[in-house]
Coordinates of C-alpha atoms in Angstrom, one line a residue:
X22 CA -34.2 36.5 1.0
X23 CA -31.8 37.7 -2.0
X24 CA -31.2 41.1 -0.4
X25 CA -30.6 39.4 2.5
X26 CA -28.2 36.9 1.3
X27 CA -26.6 39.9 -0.6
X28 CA -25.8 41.7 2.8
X29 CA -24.3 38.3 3.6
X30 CA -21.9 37.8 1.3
X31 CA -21.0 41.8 1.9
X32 CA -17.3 41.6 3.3
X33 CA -18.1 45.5 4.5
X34 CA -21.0 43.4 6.7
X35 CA -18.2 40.8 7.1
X36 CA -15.8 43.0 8.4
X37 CA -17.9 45.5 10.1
X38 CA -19.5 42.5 12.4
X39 CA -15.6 41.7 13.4
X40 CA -15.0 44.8 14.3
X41 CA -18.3 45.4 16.7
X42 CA -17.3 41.6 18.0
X43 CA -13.2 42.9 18.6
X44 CA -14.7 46.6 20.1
X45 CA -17.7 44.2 22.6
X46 CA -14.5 42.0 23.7
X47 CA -12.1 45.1 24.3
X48 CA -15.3 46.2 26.7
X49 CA -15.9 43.0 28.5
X50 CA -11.7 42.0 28.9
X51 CA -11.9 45.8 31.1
X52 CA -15.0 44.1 33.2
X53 CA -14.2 41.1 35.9
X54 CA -16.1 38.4 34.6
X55 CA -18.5 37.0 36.8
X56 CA -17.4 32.8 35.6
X57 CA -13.6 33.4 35.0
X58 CA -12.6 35.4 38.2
X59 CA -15.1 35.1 40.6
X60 CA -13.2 36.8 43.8
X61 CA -12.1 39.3 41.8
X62 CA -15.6 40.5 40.1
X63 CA -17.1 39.7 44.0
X64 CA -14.5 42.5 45.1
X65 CA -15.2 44.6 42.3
X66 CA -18.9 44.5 42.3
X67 CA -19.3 45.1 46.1
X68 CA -18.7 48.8 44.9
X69 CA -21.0 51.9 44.5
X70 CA -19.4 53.6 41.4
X71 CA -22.1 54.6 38.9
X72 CA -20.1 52.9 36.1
X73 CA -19.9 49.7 38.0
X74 CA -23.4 50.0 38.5
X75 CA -23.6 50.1 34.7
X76 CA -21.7 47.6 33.7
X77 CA -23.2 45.3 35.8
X78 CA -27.1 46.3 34.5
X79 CA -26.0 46.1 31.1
X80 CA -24.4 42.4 32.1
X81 CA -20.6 42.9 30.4
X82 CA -19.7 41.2 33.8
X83 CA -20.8 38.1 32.2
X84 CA -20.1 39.3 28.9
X85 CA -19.9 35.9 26.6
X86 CA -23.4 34.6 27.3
X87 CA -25.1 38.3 26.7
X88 CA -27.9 38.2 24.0
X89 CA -26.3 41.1 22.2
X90 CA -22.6 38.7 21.8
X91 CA -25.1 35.6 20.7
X92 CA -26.6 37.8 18.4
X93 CA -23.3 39.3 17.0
X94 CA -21.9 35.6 16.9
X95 CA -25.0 34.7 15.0
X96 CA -24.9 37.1 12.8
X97 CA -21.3 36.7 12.1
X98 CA -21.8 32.7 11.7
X99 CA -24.3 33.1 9.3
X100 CA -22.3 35.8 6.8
X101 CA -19.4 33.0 6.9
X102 CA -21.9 30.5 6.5
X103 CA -23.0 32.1 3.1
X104 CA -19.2 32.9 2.1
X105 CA -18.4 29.5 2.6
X106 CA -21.2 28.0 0.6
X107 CA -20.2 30.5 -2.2
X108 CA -16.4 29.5 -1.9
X109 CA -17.6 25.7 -2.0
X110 CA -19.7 26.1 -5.1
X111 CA -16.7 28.2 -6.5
X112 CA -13.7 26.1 -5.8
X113 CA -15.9 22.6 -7.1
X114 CA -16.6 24.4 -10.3
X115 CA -12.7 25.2 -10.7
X116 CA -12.0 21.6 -9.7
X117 CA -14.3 20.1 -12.6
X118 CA -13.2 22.4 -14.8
X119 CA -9.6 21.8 -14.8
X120 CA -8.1 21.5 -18.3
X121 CA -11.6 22.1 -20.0
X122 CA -11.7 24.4 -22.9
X123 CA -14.9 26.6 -21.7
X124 CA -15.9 30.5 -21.6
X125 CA -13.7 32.6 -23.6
X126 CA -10.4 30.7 -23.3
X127 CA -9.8 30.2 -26.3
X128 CA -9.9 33.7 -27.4
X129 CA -7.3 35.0 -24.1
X130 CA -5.0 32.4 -25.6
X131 CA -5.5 34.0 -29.1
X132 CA -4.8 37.4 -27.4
X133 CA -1.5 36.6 -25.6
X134 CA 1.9 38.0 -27.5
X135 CA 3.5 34.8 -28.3
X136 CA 6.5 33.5 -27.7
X137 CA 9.1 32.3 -30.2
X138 CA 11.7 29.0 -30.2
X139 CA 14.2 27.8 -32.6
X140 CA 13.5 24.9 -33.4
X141 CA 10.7 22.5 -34.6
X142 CA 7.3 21.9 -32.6
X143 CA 8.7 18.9 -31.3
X144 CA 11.5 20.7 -29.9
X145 CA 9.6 23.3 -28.3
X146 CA 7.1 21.2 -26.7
X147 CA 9.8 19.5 -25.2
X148 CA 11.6 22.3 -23.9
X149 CA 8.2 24.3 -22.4
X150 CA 7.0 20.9 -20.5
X151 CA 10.6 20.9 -18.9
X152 CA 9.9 24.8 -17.8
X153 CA 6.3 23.5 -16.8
X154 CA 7.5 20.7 -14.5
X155 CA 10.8 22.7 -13.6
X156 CA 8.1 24.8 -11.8
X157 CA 6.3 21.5 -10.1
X158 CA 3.0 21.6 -12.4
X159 CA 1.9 18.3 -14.0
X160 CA 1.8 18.6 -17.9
X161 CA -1.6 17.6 -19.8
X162 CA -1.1 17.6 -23.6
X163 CA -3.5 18.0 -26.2
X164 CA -2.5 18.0 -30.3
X165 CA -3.3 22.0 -30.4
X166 CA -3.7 23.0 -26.8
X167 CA -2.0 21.9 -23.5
X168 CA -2.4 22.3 -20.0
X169 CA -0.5 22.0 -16.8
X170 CA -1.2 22.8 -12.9
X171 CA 0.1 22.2 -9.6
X172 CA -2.0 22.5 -6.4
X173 CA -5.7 21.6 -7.3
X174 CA -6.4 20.6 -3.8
X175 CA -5.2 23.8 -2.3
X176 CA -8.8 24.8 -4.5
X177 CA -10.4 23.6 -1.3
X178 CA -8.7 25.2 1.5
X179 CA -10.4 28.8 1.4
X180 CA -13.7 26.4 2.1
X181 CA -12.1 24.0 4.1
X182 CA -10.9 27.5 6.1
X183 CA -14.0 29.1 6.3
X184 CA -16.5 26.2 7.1
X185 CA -14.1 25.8 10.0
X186 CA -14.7 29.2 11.1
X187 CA -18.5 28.6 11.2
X188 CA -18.0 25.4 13.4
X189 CA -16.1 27.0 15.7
X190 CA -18.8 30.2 15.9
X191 CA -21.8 27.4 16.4
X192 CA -19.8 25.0 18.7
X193 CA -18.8 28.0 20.7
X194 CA -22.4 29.4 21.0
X195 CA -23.3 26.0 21.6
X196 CA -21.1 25.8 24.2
X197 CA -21.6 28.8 26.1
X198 CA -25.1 28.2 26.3
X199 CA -24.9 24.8 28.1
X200 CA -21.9 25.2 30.0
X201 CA -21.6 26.1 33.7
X202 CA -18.9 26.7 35.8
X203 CA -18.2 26.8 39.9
X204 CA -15.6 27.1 42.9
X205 CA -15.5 24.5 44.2
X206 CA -13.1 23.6 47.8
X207 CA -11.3 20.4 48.5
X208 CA -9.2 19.9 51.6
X209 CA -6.4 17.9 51.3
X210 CA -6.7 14.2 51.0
X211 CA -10.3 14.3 50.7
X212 CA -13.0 14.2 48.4
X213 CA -15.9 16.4 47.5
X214 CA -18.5 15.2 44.7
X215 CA -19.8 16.8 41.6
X216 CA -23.4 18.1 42.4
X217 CA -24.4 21.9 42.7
X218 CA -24.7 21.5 46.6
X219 CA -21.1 21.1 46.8
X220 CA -20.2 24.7 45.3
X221 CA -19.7 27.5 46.8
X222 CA -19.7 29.9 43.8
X223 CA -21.8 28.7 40.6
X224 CA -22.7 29.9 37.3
X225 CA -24.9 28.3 34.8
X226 CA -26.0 28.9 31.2
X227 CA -29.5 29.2 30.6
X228 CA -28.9 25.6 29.1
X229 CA -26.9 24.3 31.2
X230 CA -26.1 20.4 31.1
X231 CA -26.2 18.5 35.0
X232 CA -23.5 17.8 36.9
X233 CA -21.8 14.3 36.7
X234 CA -21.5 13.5 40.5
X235 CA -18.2 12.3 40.3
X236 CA -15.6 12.6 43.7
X237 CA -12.9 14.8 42.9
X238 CA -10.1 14.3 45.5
X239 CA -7.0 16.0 46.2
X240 CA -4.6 12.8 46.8
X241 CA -1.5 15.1 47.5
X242 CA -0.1 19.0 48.0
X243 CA 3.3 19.9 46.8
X244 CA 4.4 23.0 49.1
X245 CA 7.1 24.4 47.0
X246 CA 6.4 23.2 43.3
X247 CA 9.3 23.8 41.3
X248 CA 9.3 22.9 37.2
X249 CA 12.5 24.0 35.3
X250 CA 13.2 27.6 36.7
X251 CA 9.4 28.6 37.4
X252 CA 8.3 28.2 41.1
X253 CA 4.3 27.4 41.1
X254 CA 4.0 27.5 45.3
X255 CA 1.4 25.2 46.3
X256 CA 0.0 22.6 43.5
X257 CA -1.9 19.6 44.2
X258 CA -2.7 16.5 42.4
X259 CA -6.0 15.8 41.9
X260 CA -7.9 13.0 41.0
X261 CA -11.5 12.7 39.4
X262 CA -13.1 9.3 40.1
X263 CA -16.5 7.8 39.1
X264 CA -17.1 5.1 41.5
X265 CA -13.9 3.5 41.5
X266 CA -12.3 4.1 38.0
X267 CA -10.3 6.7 37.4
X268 CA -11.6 9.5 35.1
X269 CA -8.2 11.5 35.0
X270 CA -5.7 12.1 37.5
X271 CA -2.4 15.1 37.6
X272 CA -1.5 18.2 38.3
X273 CA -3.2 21.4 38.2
X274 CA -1.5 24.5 38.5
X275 CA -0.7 27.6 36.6
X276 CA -1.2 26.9 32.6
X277 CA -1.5 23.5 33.5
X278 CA -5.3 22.7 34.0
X279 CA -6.7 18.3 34.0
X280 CA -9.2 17.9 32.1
X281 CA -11.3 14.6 33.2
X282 CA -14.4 14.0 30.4
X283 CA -16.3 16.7 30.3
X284 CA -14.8 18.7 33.3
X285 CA -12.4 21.0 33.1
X286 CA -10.5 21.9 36.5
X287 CA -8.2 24.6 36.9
X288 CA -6.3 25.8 40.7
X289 CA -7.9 29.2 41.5
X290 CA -6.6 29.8 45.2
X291 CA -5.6 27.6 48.1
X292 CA -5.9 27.8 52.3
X293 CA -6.0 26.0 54.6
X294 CA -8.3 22.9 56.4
X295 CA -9.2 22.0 59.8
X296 CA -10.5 18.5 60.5
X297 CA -12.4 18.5 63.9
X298 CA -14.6 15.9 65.5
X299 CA -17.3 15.8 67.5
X300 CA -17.6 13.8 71.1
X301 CA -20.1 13.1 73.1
X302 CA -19.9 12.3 77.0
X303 CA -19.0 8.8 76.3
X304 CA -16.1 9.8 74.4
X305 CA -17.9 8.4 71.1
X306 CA -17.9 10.8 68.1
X307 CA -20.9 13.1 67.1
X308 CA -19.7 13.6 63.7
X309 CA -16.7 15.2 61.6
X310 CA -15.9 18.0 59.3
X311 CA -13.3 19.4 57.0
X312 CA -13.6 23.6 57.9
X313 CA -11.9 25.2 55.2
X314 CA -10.1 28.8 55.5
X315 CA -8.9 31.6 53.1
X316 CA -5.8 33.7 54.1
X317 CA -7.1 37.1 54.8
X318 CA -4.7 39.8 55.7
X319 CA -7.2 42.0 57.4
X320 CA -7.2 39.4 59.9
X321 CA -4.9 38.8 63.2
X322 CA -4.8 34.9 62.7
X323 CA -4.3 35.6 58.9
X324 CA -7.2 33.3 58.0
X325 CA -10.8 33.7 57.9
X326 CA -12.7 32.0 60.5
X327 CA -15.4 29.1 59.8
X328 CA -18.4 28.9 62.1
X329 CA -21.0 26.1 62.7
X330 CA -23.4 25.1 65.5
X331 CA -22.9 21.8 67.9
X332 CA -26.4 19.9 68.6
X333 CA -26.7 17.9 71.4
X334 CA -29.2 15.3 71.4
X335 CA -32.5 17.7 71.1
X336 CA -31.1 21.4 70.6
X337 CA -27.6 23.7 70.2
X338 CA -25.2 23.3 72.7
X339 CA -22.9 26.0 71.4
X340 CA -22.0 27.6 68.6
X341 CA -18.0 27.1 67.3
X342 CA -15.7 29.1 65.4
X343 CA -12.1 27.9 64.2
X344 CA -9.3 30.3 62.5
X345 CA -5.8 28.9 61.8
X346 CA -2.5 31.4 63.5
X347 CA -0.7 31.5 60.2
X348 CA 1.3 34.4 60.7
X349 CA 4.9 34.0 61.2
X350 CA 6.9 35.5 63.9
X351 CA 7.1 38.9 62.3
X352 CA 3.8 39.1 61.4
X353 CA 4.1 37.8 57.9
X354 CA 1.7 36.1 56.3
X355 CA 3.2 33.7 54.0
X356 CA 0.1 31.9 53.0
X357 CA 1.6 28.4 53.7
X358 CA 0.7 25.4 56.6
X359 CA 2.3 26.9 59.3
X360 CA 5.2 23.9 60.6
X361 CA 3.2 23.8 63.8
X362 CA -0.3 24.3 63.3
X363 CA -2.2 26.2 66.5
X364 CA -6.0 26.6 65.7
X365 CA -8.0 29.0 67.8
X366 CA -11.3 28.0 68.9
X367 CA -14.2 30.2 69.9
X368 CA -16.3 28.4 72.1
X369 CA -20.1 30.3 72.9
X370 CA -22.1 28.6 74.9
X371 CA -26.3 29.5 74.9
X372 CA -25.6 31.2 78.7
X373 CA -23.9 33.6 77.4
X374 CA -20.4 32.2 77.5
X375 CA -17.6 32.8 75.3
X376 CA -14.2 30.9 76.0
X377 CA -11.1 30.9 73.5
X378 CA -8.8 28.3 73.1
X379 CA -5.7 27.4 71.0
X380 CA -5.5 24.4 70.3
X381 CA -2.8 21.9 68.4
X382 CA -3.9 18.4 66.6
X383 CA -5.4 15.7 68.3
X384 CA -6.2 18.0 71.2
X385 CA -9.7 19.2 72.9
X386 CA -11.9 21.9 73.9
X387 CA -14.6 21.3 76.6
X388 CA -18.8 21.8 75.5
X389 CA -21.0 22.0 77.4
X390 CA -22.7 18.7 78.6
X391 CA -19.7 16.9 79.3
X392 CA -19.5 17.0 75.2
X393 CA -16.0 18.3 73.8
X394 CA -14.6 18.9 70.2
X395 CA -10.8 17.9 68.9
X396 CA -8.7 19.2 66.5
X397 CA -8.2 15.8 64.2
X398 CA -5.5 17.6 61.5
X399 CA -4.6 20.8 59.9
X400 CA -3.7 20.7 56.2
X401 CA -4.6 22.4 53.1
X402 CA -7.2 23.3 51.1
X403 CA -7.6 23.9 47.2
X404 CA -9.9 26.0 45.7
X405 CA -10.9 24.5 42.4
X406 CA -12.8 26.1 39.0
X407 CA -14.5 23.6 37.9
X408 CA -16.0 24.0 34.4
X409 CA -18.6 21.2 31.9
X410 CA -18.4 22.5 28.7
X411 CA -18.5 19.6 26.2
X412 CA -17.6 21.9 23.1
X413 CA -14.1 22.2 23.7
X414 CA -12.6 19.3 21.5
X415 CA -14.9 20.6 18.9
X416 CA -13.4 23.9 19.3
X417 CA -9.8 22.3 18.8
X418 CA -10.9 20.2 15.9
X419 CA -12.2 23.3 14.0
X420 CA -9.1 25.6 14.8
X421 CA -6.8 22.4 13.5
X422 CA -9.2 22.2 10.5
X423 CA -8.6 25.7 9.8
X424 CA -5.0 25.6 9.6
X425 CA -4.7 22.5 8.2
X426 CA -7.6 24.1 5.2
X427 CA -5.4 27.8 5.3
X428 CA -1.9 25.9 4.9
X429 CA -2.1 24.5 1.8
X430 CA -3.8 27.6 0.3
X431 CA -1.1 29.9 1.6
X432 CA 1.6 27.7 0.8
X433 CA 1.2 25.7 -2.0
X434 CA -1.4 27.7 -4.0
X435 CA -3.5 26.6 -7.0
X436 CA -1.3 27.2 -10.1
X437 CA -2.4 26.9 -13.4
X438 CA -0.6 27.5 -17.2
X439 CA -2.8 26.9 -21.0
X440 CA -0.7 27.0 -23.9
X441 CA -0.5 26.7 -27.8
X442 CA 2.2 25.5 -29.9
X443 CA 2.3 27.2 -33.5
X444 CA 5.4 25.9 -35.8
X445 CA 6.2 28.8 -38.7
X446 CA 9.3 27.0 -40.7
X447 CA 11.9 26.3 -38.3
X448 CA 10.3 29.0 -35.6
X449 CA 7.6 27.8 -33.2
X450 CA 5.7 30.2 -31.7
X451 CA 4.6 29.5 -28.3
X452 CA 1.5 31.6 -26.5
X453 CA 1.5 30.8 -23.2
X454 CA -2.0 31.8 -20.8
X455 CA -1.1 31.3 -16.9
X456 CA -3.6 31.7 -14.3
X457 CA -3.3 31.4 -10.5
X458 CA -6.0 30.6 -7.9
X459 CA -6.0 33.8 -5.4
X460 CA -3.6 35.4 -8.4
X461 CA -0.2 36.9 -7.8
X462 CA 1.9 39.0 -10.3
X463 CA 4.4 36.9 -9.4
X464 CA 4.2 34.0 -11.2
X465 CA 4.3 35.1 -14.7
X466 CA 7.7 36.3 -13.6
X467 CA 8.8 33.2 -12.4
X468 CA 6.9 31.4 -15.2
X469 CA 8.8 33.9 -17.9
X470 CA 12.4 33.2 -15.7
X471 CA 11.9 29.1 -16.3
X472 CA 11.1 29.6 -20.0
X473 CA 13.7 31.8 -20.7
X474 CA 16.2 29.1 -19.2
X475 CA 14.6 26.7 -22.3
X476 CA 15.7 29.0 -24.8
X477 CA 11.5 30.4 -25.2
X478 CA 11.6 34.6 -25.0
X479 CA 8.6 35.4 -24.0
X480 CA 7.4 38.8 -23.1
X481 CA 4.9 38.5 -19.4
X482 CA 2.1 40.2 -19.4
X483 CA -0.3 40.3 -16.3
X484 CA -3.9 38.7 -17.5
X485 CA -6.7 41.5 -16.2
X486 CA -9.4 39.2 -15.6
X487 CA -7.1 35.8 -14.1
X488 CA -10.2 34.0 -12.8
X489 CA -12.7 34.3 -14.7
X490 CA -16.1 31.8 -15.1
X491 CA -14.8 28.8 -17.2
X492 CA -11.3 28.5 -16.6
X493 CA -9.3 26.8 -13.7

């Protein structure tokens, strides 16, 4: 366990198991991910090169939920879990020991080429504690020895810093393992629910938390979405419901994803709907359904088509497939509603029959047995990523702790100055010990500079061993 804990607290371990983490996420940002961008890794992976092939067996196109990232994660977790124990244990020590005569302190003061005043001890106790607070350290003053330091909590922001780290590495873990994530598509003004049925792409973890069955509705489709001077194209508004109450409701577009409890929903494409409706001889309707299409340049319509089957009242009537013409004029595709919708229907019938129609809204296509189907609307559809991973606040909370734990440490630092007050006639000599918490040469310049001011030549020297056990 020692030697272990040893290779722990190694920062070549440290900084070897970043790099193998930095070098594993170079690899996998070259790889479409299979959960982030799902039509592109479909495209990619429908080839035969050897390396994709490769890639795929060795699962980089899933790359954050591989056992050999856990295991690196883990690894890495635990190294800063040990360096921030050791920190803790370090900067609680320092923090009792403020202003404590301990170790060999008295004997570095001993050692330090003093400094001389003219004047009395009273004099040139007065003079150092206005270099001292000149400098923002707080003055402690004992009859042989004093003390001053500025900073003591900035003592805790390595720790602060590095426990955050190892929440973020567990919460992320965590989070990875219990997440999943889907496509999921919502025509325009309608509502689909949260269950796996209603996805058409889905990932999940291997502990993967259920879905919440919550409606998630698109309530409204701006065309030509235009903030400041960036054009988004098509955003819609959605809104995520549970029941009747509102779990969260906005915009989601580029950079601009709604997060509704523990769903996170981001716009990955957009196409386009058709709304038909089923009638029977009577005229009475059989049934309705929202047929969603992708624009597909290899296409003449410039949509994919949507297929389904038509039962009568014991077997198949006919099979039906819709595509939307959304090409303009010159043949463009401009991957918007067209401003007169024609839908063409493929009717075959089980005699063999094939007849094609084209069709605008609120008008019908004969079936056979007197049955017919009618084009209700045209409209859009969004293609939502839809992702439950409940870690993400943590995940925020950790990277604010870690600022807020490396801010004070960078910028206000843990300063500390001993000294001792000697008075030789009408000459006090004044030796003067200054320590700093992460140490910089620095400040026994600018702690030389402020008692020079005071009249106190002193001579800086730059302590060899600034933090040792014992002393602040």
């Amino acid at each position: 366990m020692g030697r272990l804990l040893a290779l722990a607290r190694s920062p070549r371990i440290a900084v070897s198991l970043i790099l193998g983490i930095c070098i594993y996420v170079g690899l996998v940002t070259a790889v479409p991910q299979r959960e982030l961008t799902p039509q592109e890794h479909a495209v990619w992976a429908a080839g035969d090169a050897p390396l994709t092939r490769t890639l795929i067996a060795l699962e980089l196109d899933r790359g954050y939920t591989t056992p050999a990232f856990l295991l690196l994660t883990a690894l890495l977790g635990f190294s800063t879990a040990v360096c921030s124990w050791d920190r803790s244990v370090d900067a609680a020590r320092r923090w009792r020991e403020r202003g404590m005569v301990v170790g060999t302190l008295t004997e570095r003061i001993a050692d330090r080429e003093p400094a001389t005043f003219d004047g009395d001890d009273d004099a040139a106790r007065q003079a150092l504690v206005r270099a001292l607070e000149s400098l923002g350290l707080k003055v402690k003053q004992g009859r042989t020895l004093g003390f001053a330091d500025r900073g003591a909590l900035a003592l805790f922001g390595s720790p602060v810093f590095h426990w955050s780290l190892v929440v973020f590495i567990v919460f992320a873990a965590l989070g990875y393992l219990t997440r999943w994530d889907g496509q999921l598509g919502v025509p325009e003004r309608s509502a689909v629910l949260d269950v796996a049925e209603s996805y058409q792409l889905l990932d999940t973890a291997p502990l993967a938390l259920p879905h919440t069955g919550w409606s998630l509705q698109v309530t409204e489709v701006f065309e030509d979405r235009q903030v400041g001077d960036v054009n988004y194209g098509v955003v819609p508004i959605v809104a995520v419901l549970r029941g009747n109450d509102v779990i969260g409701t906005g915009e989601v577009r580029s950079n601009k994803p709604l997060r509704a409890g523990p769903l996170l929903i981001h716009l990955a494409d957009h196409g386009l709907s058709v709304g038909v409706e089923v009638l029977d001889a009577s005229g009475a309707s059989r049934g309705r359904s929202d047929r969603i299409l992708d624009f597909n340049e290899a296409t003449e319509s410039g949509t994919t088509e949507s297929s389904f089957d038509v039962t009568g009242e014991s077997s198949v009537i006919a099979s039906v497939s819709v595509e939307v013409a959304a090409r303009d004029r010159r043949g463009y595709l401009p991957r918007l509603l067209p401003p007169t919708p024609l839908v063409q229907v493929t009717v075959n019938t089980s005699d063999g029959s094939s007849t094609r129609q084209m069709l605008r809204v609120n008008e019908v296509v004969e079936l056979p047995d007197g049955w017919s189907l009618k084009v209700n609307d045209v409209g859009y559809y969004l293609r939502l990523s839809v992702v439950r991973d409940w870690s993400t606040w943590w995940l925020y909370l950790a990277s604010t702790a870690a600022i807020l734990g490396l801010t004070p440490a960078l910028l206000m630092p843990y300063r500390a100055v001993w000294f001792r007050l000697e008075s030789e006639g009408s000459t006090t000599t004044i030796r003067v010990l200054p320590l700093a918490h992460r140490y910089d040469r620095t400040f026994p310049l600018t702690l030389d500079r402020a008692l020079t001011q005071e009249g106190i030549r002193f001579e800086p020297q730059i302590d060899p061993d600034p933090t040792p056990r014992g002393t602040p």
